[in-house]
Tab-separated table of C-alpha atoms in Angstrom:
chain	number	residue	atom	x	y	z
A	1	GLY	CA	-52.355	-27.008	-55.021
A	2	HIS	CA	-49.541	-24.592	-54.437
A	3	GLY	CA	-46.984	-27.009	-53.027
A	4	LYS	CA	-44.440	-26.089	-55.724
A	5	LEU	CA	-44.678	-22.465	-54.675
A	6	VAL	CA	-43.626	-23.119	-51.093
A	7	ILE	CA	-40.122	-23.199	-49.625
A	8	LEU	CA	-39.692	-25.281	-46.429
A	9	SER	CA	-36.845	-25.383	-43.905
A	10	ALA	CA	-34.652	-22.883	-45.780
A	11	LYS	CA	-32.928	-22.069	-42.504
A	12	ARG	CA	-31.046	-25.337	-42.428
A	13	HIS	CA	-29.380	-24.325	-45.763
A	14	MET	CA	-28.122	-20.915	-44.585
A	15	GLY	CA	-24.515	-20.279	-45.674
A	16	THR	CA	-24.641	-22.842	-48.440
A	17	SER	CA	-25.046	-22.669	-52.255
A	18	TRP	CA	-28.557	-24.198	-52.002
A	19	SER	CA	-31.324	-22.427	-53.888
A	20	ARG	CA	-34.795	-23.254	-55.192
A	21	LYS	CA	-36.583	-22.011	-58.295
A	22	ILE	CA	-40.132	-20.913	-57.694
A	23	GLY	CA	-42.703	-20.410	-60.499
A	24	GLU	CA	-41.165	-22.740	-63.079
A	25	GLY	CA	-42.636	-21.953	-66.511
A	26	ASN	CA	-43.927	-18.524	-65.525
A	27	SER	CA	-42.526	-15.095	-66.501
A	28	TRP	CA	-42.022	-14.231	-62.840
A	29	ALA	CA	-40.020	-17.409	-62.036
A	30	ARG	CA	-36.863	-16.861	-60.044
A	31	GLU	CA	-34.257	-18.601	-57.942
A	32	TRP	CA	-34.440	-18.073	-54.176
A	33	THR	CA	-31.514	-18.467	-51.800
A	34	PRO	CA	-31.905	-19.171	-48.061
A	35	GLU	CA	-30.795	-15.637	-47.129
A	36	GLN	CA	-33.328	-14.118	-49.552
A	37	VAL	CA	-36.113	-16.155	-47.924
A	38	SER	CA	-34.852	-15.156	-44.503
A	39	GLY	CA	-34.622	-11.554	-45.625
A	40	CYS	CA	-38.288	-11.541	-46.529
A	41	ILE	CA	-39.239	-12.949	-43.137
A	42	LEU	CA	-37.042	-10.448	-41.266
A	43	LYS	CA	-38.492	-7.605	-43.351
A	44	THR	CA	-41.953	-8.575	-42.240
A	45	VAL	CA	-40.784	-8.442	-38.593
A	46	LEU	CA	-39.120	-5.061	-39.165
A	47	GLU	CA	-42.228	-3.577	-40.792
A	48	ALA	CA	-44.369	-4.892	-37.882
A	49	ALA	CA	-42.034	-3.200	-35.399
A	50	GLN	CA	-42.080	0.063	-37.370
A	51	THR	CA	-45.872	0.001	-37.427
A	52	ARG	CA	-46.117	-0.790	-33.748
A	53	PHE	CA	-43.639	1.796	-32.506
A	54	GLY	CA	-43.807	4.395	-35.286
A	55	THR	CA	-39.992	4.430	-35.683
A	56	ASP	CA	-37.064	2.169	-36.629
A	57	PRO	CA	-35.791	-0.075	-33.878
A	58	GLN	CA	-32.467	1.134	-32.436
A	59	HIS	CA	-31.048	-2.354	-31.942
A	60	VAL	CA	-31.937	-5.871	-33.108
A	61	VAL	CA	-31.284	-9.305	-31.632
A	62	ILE	CA	-31.562	-12.083	-34.216
A	63	THR	CA	-31.569	-15.633	-32.957
A	64	VAL	CA	-29.725	-18.415	-34.877
A	65	PRO	CA	-29.188	-22.126	-34.261
A	66	ALA	CA	-26.177	-22.833	-32.058
A	67	SER	CA	-24.920	-25.135	-34.825
A	68	PHE	CA	-24.548	-22.225	-37.242
A	69	GLY	CA	-20.953	-21.761	-38.328
A	70	SER	CA	-19.377	-18.549	-39.586
A	71	GLU	CA	-20.832	-18.953	-43.113
A	72	ALA	CA	-24.396	-19.390	-41.857
A	73	ARG	CA	-24.049	-16.522	-39.399
A	74	SER	CA	-22.658	-14.244	-42.135
A	75	ALA	CA	-25.599	-15.230	-44.357
A	76	THR	CA	-27.976	-14.370	-41.547
A	77	LEU	CA	-26.462	-10.898	-41.250
A	78	ARG	CA	-26.779	-10.472	-45.072
A	79	ALA	CA	-30.440	-11.438	-44.745
A	80	ALA	CA	-30.853	-8.771	-42.008
A	81	LYS	CA	-29.262	-6.219	-44.338
A	82	LEU	CA	-31.641	-7.207	-47.158
A	83	ALA	CA	-34.523	-6.700	-44.735
A	84	GLY	CA	-33.365	-3.190	-43.923
A	85	PHE	CA	-31.778	-3.620	-40.488
A	86	ASN	CA	-28.732	-1.596	-39.450
A	87	LEU	CA	-26.012	-4.201	-39.103
A	88	LYS	CA	-23.950	-1.957	-36.776
A	89	ARG	CA	-26.681	-2.446	-34.226
A	90	ALA	CA	-27.493	-6.070	-34.893
A	91	ARG	CA	-26.486	-8.945	-32.644
A	92	LEU	CA	-26.788	-12.698	-33.208
A	93	PHE	CA	-27.892	-14.862	-30.254
A	94	ASP	CA	-27.960	-18.645	-30.094
A	95	GLU	CA	-31.499	-20.030	-30.008
A	96	PRO	CA	-30.942	-22.653	-27.257
A	97	THR	CA	-29.270	-20.026	-25.090
A	98	ALA	CA	-32.118	-17.616	-25.657
A	99	ALA	CA	-34.656	-20.255	-24.628
A	100	LEU	CA	-32.623	-21.047	-21.537
A	101	LEU	CA	-32.308	-17.366	-20.636
A	102	ASP	CA	-36.087	-17.104	-20.601
A	103	GLN	CA	-36.494	-20.301	-18.563
A	104	ILE	CA	-33.997	-19.530	-15.819
A	105	THR	CA	-35.440	-16.043	-15.323
A	106	ARG	CA	-38.864	-17.639	-14.911
A	107	GLU	CA	-37.671	-20.248	-12.467
A	108	GLN	CA	-35.418	-17.914	-10.476
A	109	GLU	CA	-34.004	-20.813	-8.595
A	110	GLN	CA	-31.434	-19.687	-6.114
A	111	SER	CA	-28.111	-21.193	-7.176
A	112	VAL	CA	-25.851	-22.217	-4.323
A	113	GLY	CA	-22.879	-22.740	-6.617
A	114	GLU	CA	-21.824	-23.262	-10.216
A	115	GLU	CA	-24.327	-25.176	-12.330
A	116	ARG	CA	-24.099	-26.554	-15.822
A	117	LEU	CA	-27.286	-26.491	-17.851
A	118	LEU	CA	-27.865	-28.351	-21.141
A	119	ILE	CA	-30.535	-27.052	-23.514
A	120	VAL	CA	-31.735	-29.010	-26.573
A	121	ASP	CA	-33.681	-26.999	-29.154
A	122	ILE	CA	-35.567	-28.992	-31.803
A	123	GLY	CA	-37.721	-27.028	-34.222
A	124	GLY	CA	-38.998	-27.912	-37.682
A	125	GLY	CA	-35.797	-27.166	-39.562
A	126	THR	CA	-32.948	-27.421	-37.054
A	127	LEU	CA	-31.873	-29.364	-34.000
A	128	ASP	CA	-29.054	-28.106	-31.800
A	129	SER	CA	-27.924	-27.802	-28.231
A	130	SER	CA	-25.877	-25.562	-25.948
A	131	LEU	CA	-24.149	-26.108	-22.638
A	132	ILE	CA	-24.358	-23.095	-20.292
A	133	ARG	CA	-22.487	-22.423	-17.076
A	134	MET	CA	-24.330	-20.419	-14.451
A	135	LYS	CA	-22.789	-19.317	-11.185
A	136	PRO	CA	-23.656	-16.739	-8.547
A	137	VAL	CA	-21.550	-13.585	-8.371
A	138	GLY	CA	-22.764	-11.490	-5.507
A	139	SER	CA	-26.464	-10.942	-5.964
A	140	ARG	CA	-26.417	-11.753	-9.640
A	141	ALA	CA	-26.234	-14.915	-11.676
A	142	HIS	CA	-23.365	-15.021	-14.128
A	143	ILE	CA	-23.933	-17.125	-17.302
A	144	ASP	CA	-21.616	-18.050	-20.137
A	145	ILE	CA	-21.476	-20.717	-22.816
A	146	LEU	CA	-19.276	-23.796	-22.503
A	147	GLY	CA	-20.204	-25.715	-25.634
A	148	ARG	CA	-22.272	-25.818	-28.802
A	149	SER	CA	-23.366	-28.484	-31.250
A	150	ARG	CA	-22.305	-28.326	-34.882
A	151	TYR	CA	-24.407	-31.109	-36.422
A	152	ASN	CA	-27.467	-29.850	-38.260
A	153	GLU	CA	-28.951	-32.660	-40.387
A	154	LEU	CA	-31.995	-33.591	-38.339
A	155	ALA	CA	-35.116	-31.766	-37.162
A	156	GLY	CA	-38.835	-32.047	-36.599
A	157	ASP	CA	-39.528	-32.020	-40.320
A	158	ASP	CA	-37.676	-35.318	-40.590
A	159	PHE	CA	-40.053	-36.929	-38.101
A	160	ASP	CA	-42.988	-35.764	-40.291
A	161	MET	CA	-41.320	-37.108	-43.448
A	162	ASN	CA	-40.793	-40.565	-41.894
A	163	LEU	CA	-44.401	-40.791	-40.671
A	164	ALA	CA	-45.655	-39.632	-44.069
A	165	GLY	CA	-43.479	-42.278	-45.748
A	166	LEU	CA	-45.062	-44.892	-43.467
A	167	LEU	CA	-48.558	-43.681	-44.417
A	168	LEU	CA	-47.631	-43.854	-48.074
A	169	TYR	CA	-46.582	-47.472	-47.567
A	170	TYR	CA	-50.001	-48.218	-45.988
A	171	PHE	CA	-51.752	-46.394	-48.837
A	172	GLU	CA	-49.935	-48.272	-51.574
A	173	ASP	CA	-50.494	-51.558	-49.746
A	174	LYS	CA	-54.268	-50.979	-50.059
A	175	ARG	CA	-54.554	-49.041	-53.342
A	176	GLY	CA	-51.479	-50.064	-55.317
A	177	LYS	CA	-48.250	-48.301	-56.279
A	178	VAL	CA	-48.350	-44.605	-57.193
A	179	THR	CA	-45.686	-44.002	-59.812
A	180	LEU	CA	-46.735	-40.924	-61.817
A	181	ALA	CA	-45.281	-37.704	-60.469
A	182	GLU	CA	-48.529	-35.754	-61.102
A	183	HIS	CA	-50.282	-38.209	-58.716
A	184	ARG	CA	-47.501	-38.911	-56.243
A	185	PHE	CA	-46.622	-35.286	-55.459
A	186	PRO	CA	-50.113	-34.091	-54.358
A	187	LEU	CA	-50.709	-37.332	-52.527
A	188	PHE	CA	-47.467	-37.129	-50.534
A	189	SER	CA	-48.074	-33.423	-49.876
A	190	GLU	CA	-51.356	-34.197	-48.169
A	191	LEU	CA	-49.849	-37.212	-46.362
A	192	LEU	CA	-47.120	-34.923	-45.004
A	193	TYR	CA	-49.692	-32.480	-43.758
A	194	ARG	CA	-51.776	-35.254	-42.118
A	195	ALA	CA	-48.577	-36.757	-40.615
A	196	GLU	CA	-47.650	-33.530	-38.874
A	197	LYS	CA	-51.152	-33.148	-37.400
A	198	ALA	CA	-51.194	-36.800	-36.317
A	199	LYS	CA	-47.739	-36.523	-34.739
A	200	ILE	CA	-48.828	-33.626	-32.556
A	201	ALA	CA	-52.144	-35.245	-31.544
A	202	LEU	CA	-50.560	-38.651	-30.806
A	203	SER	CA	-47.764	-37.105	-28.767
A	204	GLU	CA	-50.318	-35.311	-26.591
A	205	MET	CA	-52.138	-38.614	-26.036
A	206	ASP	CA	-48.880	-40.424	-25.289
A	207	SER	CA	-47.873	-37.790	-22.756
A	208	THR	CA	-51.076	-38.069	-20.692
A	209	GLU	CA	-50.132	-39.059	-17.186
A	210	ASN	CA	-51.319	-42.440	-15.925
A	211	ARG	CA	-52.878	-43.504	-19.214
A	212	ASP	CA	-55.219	-46.456	-18.635
A	213	SER	CA	-55.869	-49.329	-21.003
A	214	PHE	CA	-58.999	-47.644	-22.407
A	215	ALA	CA	-57.298	-44.357	-23.294
A	216	LYS	CA	-57.401	-43.377	-26.961
A	217	ASP	CA	-54.090	-44.076	-28.721
A	218	TYR	CA	-54.924	-43.399	-32.336
A	219	VAL	CA	-55.929	-40.646	-34.797
A	220	ASP	CA	-58.258	-41.195	-37.730
A	221	ILE	CA	-57.281	-39.351	-40.899
A	222	THR	CA	-58.928	-38.888	-44.302
A	223	VAL	CA	-56.808	-38.220	-47.389
A	224	HIS	CA	-58.615	-36.611	-50.324
A	225	ARG	CA	-55.931	-35.971	-52.955
A	226	THR	CA	-55.668	-39.572	-54.144
A	227	PRO	CA	-54.890	-40.611	-57.738
A	228	ASP	CA	-58.477	-41.914	-58.394
A	229	GLY	CA	-60.240	-39.205	-56.373
A	230	ARG	CA	-61.619	-41.635	-53.805
A	231	PRO	CA	-60.938	-40.527	-50.200
A	232	TRP	CA	-58.675	-42.843	-48.213
A	233	GLU	CA	-59.386	-43.288	-44.524
A	234	HIS	CA	-56.727	-44.643	-42.158
A	235	ARG	CA	-56.155	-45.009	-38.412
A	236	VAL	CA	-52.682	-43.766	-37.314
A	237	THR	CA	-51.601	-45.196	-33.944
A	238	ILE	CA	-49.015	-44.271	-31.331
A	239	ASP	CA	-47.092	-47.420	-32.422
A	240	ASP	CA	-46.939	-45.959	-35.947
A	241	LEU	CA	-45.393	-42.768	-34.571
A	242	ARG	CA	-42.870	-44.671	-32.508
A	243	MET	CA	-41.953	-46.812	-35.506
A	244	ALA	CA	-41.485	-43.753	-37.758
A	245	MET	CA	-39.222	-42.033	-35.211
A	246	SER	CA	-37.292	-45.064	-33.949
A	247	GLU	CA	-34.343	-44.715	-36.307
A	248	PHE	CA	-33.498	-41.305	-34.822
A	249	PHE	CA	-33.129	-42.677	-31.286
A	250	PRO	CA	-30.694	-45.613	-31.324
A	251	PHE	CA	-29.022	-46.709	-28.104
A	252	LYS	CA	-25.440	-47.614	-28.999
A	253	LYS	CA	-22.809	-48.080	-26.327
A	254	LYS	CA	-19.698	-46.850	-28.139
A	255	LEU	CA	-19.211	-43.089	-28.344
A	256	GLU	CA	-17.770	-43.265	-31.869
A	257	ASP	CA	-20.821	-45.210	-33.067
A	258	ARG	CA	-23.169	-42.649	-31.584
A	259	GLN	CA	-21.274	-39.704	-33.091
A	260	ARG	CA	-21.454	-41.231	-36.615
A	261	ASP	CA	-25.228	-41.607	-36.462
A	262	LEU	CA	-27.498	-38.966	-37.936
A	263	THR	CA	-29.597	-39.052	-34.790
A	264	PHE	CA	-31.186	-36.982	-32.113
A	265	PHE	CA	-28.260	-37.646	-29.769
A	266	ARG	CA	-25.443	-36.451	-32.020
A	267	PRO	CA	-25.748	-32.712	-31.348
A	268	ILE	CA	-25.840	-33.336	-27.611
A	269	GLU	CA	-22.691	-35.463	-27.785
A	270	GLU	CA	-21.000	-32.752	-29.932
A	271	CYS	CA	-22.064	-30.019	-27.515
A	272	LEU	CA	-20.585	-31.836	-24.493
A	273	GLU	CA	-17.397	-32.673	-26.414
A	274	SER	CA	-16.897	-29.071	-27.602
A	275	SER	CA	-16.789	-27.865	-23.947
A	276	LYS	CA	-13.195	-29.112	-23.682
A	277	LEU	CA	-12.120	-25.960	-25.520
A	278	VAL	CA	-13.225	-23.965	-22.487
A	279	LEU	CA	-12.646	-26.557	-19.719
A	280	GLU	CA	-8.939	-26.958	-20.192
A	281	GLY	CA	-9.018	-29.965	-22.486
A	282	LYS	CA	-11.509	-32.070	-20.478
A	283	PRO	CA	-15.080	-32.141	-21.892
A	284	CYS	CA	-18.090	-31.882	-19.573
A	285	ALA	CA	-19.472	-35.299	-18.737
A	286	VAL	CA	-23.220	-35.985	-18.568
A	287	GLU	CA	-22.876	-36.646	-14.863
A	288	ASP	CA	-21.651	-33.055	-14.408
A	289	VAL	CA	-24.796	-31.579	-16.061
A	290	ASN	CA	-27.183	-30.328	-13.355
A	291	ARG	CA	-30.272	-29.745	-15.520
A	292	ILE	CA	-31.397	-30.701	-19.018
A	293	TYR	CA	-34.079	-28.712	-20.859
A	294	LEU	CA	-35.978	-29.301	-24.083
A	295	THR	CA	-37.418	-26.484	-26.199
A	296	GLY	CA	-38.752	-25.943	-29.736
A	297	GLY	CA	-41.793	-27.117	-31.616
A	298	SER	CA	-41.060	-30.829	-31.138
A	299	ALA	CA	-40.073	-30.550	-27.451
A	300	SER	CA	-43.447	-31.896	-26.324
A	301	LEU	CA	-42.915	-35.228	-28.130
A	302	THR	CA	-42.910	-37.840	-25.364
A	303	ILE	CA	-40.475	-40.096	-27.209
A	304	MET	CA	-37.838	-37.364	-27.078
A	305	LYS	CA	-38.098	-36.822	-23.305
A	306	ARG	CA	-38.035	-40.590	-22.678
A	307	ALA	CA	-35.014	-40.968	-24.957
A	308	VAL	CA	-33.057	-38.300	-23.065
A	309	ASN	CA	-33.987	-39.859	-19.734
A	310	LYS	CA	-32.901	-43.282	-20.909
A	311	ARG	CA	-29.708	-42.189	-22.666
A	312	PHE	CA	-28.369	-39.816	-20.050
A	313	GLY	CA	-30.030	-41.054	-16.885
A	314	LYS	CA	-31.410	-37.590	-16.129
A	315	GLU	CA	-34.931	-36.231	-16.129
A	316	ALA	CA	-35.362	-33.673	-18.939
A	317	ARG	CA	-37.588	-30.658	-18.342
A	318	THR	CA	-39.601	-29.025	-21.101
A	319	VAL	CA	-39.352	-25.218	-20.908
A	320	ALA	CA	-42.459	-23.242	-19.899
A	321	GLN	CA	-43.278	-22.099	-23.474
A	322	PRO	CA	-41.381	-24.285	-25.898
A	323	MET	CA	-42.895	-22.597	-28.959
A	324	HIS	CA	-42.051	-19.099	-27.812
A	325	ALA	CA	-39.104	-19.440	-25.456
A	326	VAL	CA	-36.513	-18.430	-28.094
A	327	ALA	CA	-38.355	-15.214	-28.930
A	328	LEU	CA	-38.958	-14.413	-25.290
A	329	GLY	CA	-35.319	-15.087	-24.446
A	330	ALA	CA	-34.224	-12.772	-27.246
A	331	ALA	CA	-36.511	-10.076	-25.879
A	332	ARG	CA	-35.015	-10.505	-22.429
A	333	TYR	CA	-31.484	-10.243	-23.912
A	334	ALA	CA	-32.515	-7.111	-25.780
A	335	ALA	CA	-33.692	-5.689	-22.444
A	336	MET	CA	-30.306	-6.502	-20.927
A	337	ILE	CA	-28.554	-4.666	-23.773
A	338	ALA	CA	-30.860	-1.691	-23.307
A	339	GLY	CA	-30.108	-1.651	-19.591
A	340	ILE	CA	-33.714	-2.186	-18.540
A	341	ASP	CA	-33.536	-5.864	-17.642
A	342	PRO	CA	-35.171	-6.415	-14.248
A	343	VAL	CA	-33.508	-9.829	-13.783
A	344	ALA	CA	-30.237	-10.192	-11.970
A	345	LEU	CA	-28.309	-11.836	-14.786
A	346	VAL	CA	-24.941	-11.120	-16.324
A	347	ALA	CA	-24.316	-12.592	-19.796
A	348	GLN	CA	-20.799	-12.946	-21.118
A	349	ASP	CA	-20.045	-11.491	-24.551
A	350	ARG	CA	-18.940	-14.991	-25.526
A	351	LEU	CA	-22.630	-15.887	-25.793
A	352	LEU	CA	-22.729	-13.835	-28.975
A	353	GLU	CA	-19.618	-15.163	-30.622
A	354	GLY	CA	-19.816	-17.616	-33.531
């Protein structure tokens, strides 16, 4: 396999000294930093735009996690420069805010007063949230940011890793311990792949409305890259998924206990707490949040929506296109910058500040 030639979740290391060597033992081996990886991705996007439009783009909007600090944002701009973008015409835009921008323009709900909207964005490599204030000003909706999360140690990839670890436990229980690296690495690589597919399929089953007692609640998998070459068949159930993800959704009463946990709730707590910098020293309480949205690749996981509902006592909505909402929101913001936005929205410059 080519697992050792792949870099995963480099985005969560932006602005750090992290690097990974690819091609160990080959003449072309080299170290890769997160901004170099990001630069390659952005270059692909730039070349696609140049091919499509026949010219260089005049401006660029690059989305970043709300939890990105100044170092990560600077690294993102360096990646954009490596890709060939003109930094004088580049803007960074928080991913949760971008997703929310797309969602509220779709809904076009008539606001009768100031509203506070919380958006939680959980992708493969990052998890963060933003608190947005929206209020009507004449015929337009005025939006600005009240708070951001800073915690960035959990994401959808961690759910996959936990489920893969559980599958490895089941495998070793049946076939014995796998200790040699040349056997363990390819086995776990396939288990990780199967775990991600099972997670998606099981979540869709779990989200089916009015599931009856005869509804399917399992996925059958077959793993081929085993140490002895014999395929291993296993049934992964919804209970397995819940067990693998349970550690990320604790329900502790004390705020200080919740904020210490490396859990799904920590970025939401941080986001609400950070709003005190804007709201004259008093952070926004959950009771003062009018709407909660989920976006990102893991937004469809039923356990996430249920956890938000239970923890905060509010029904969370999944945005219309959780896999594409960030990109669509960035496109809408670009249209606003270009002056061709058809939606009656005004975005404060503070949306773009790190």
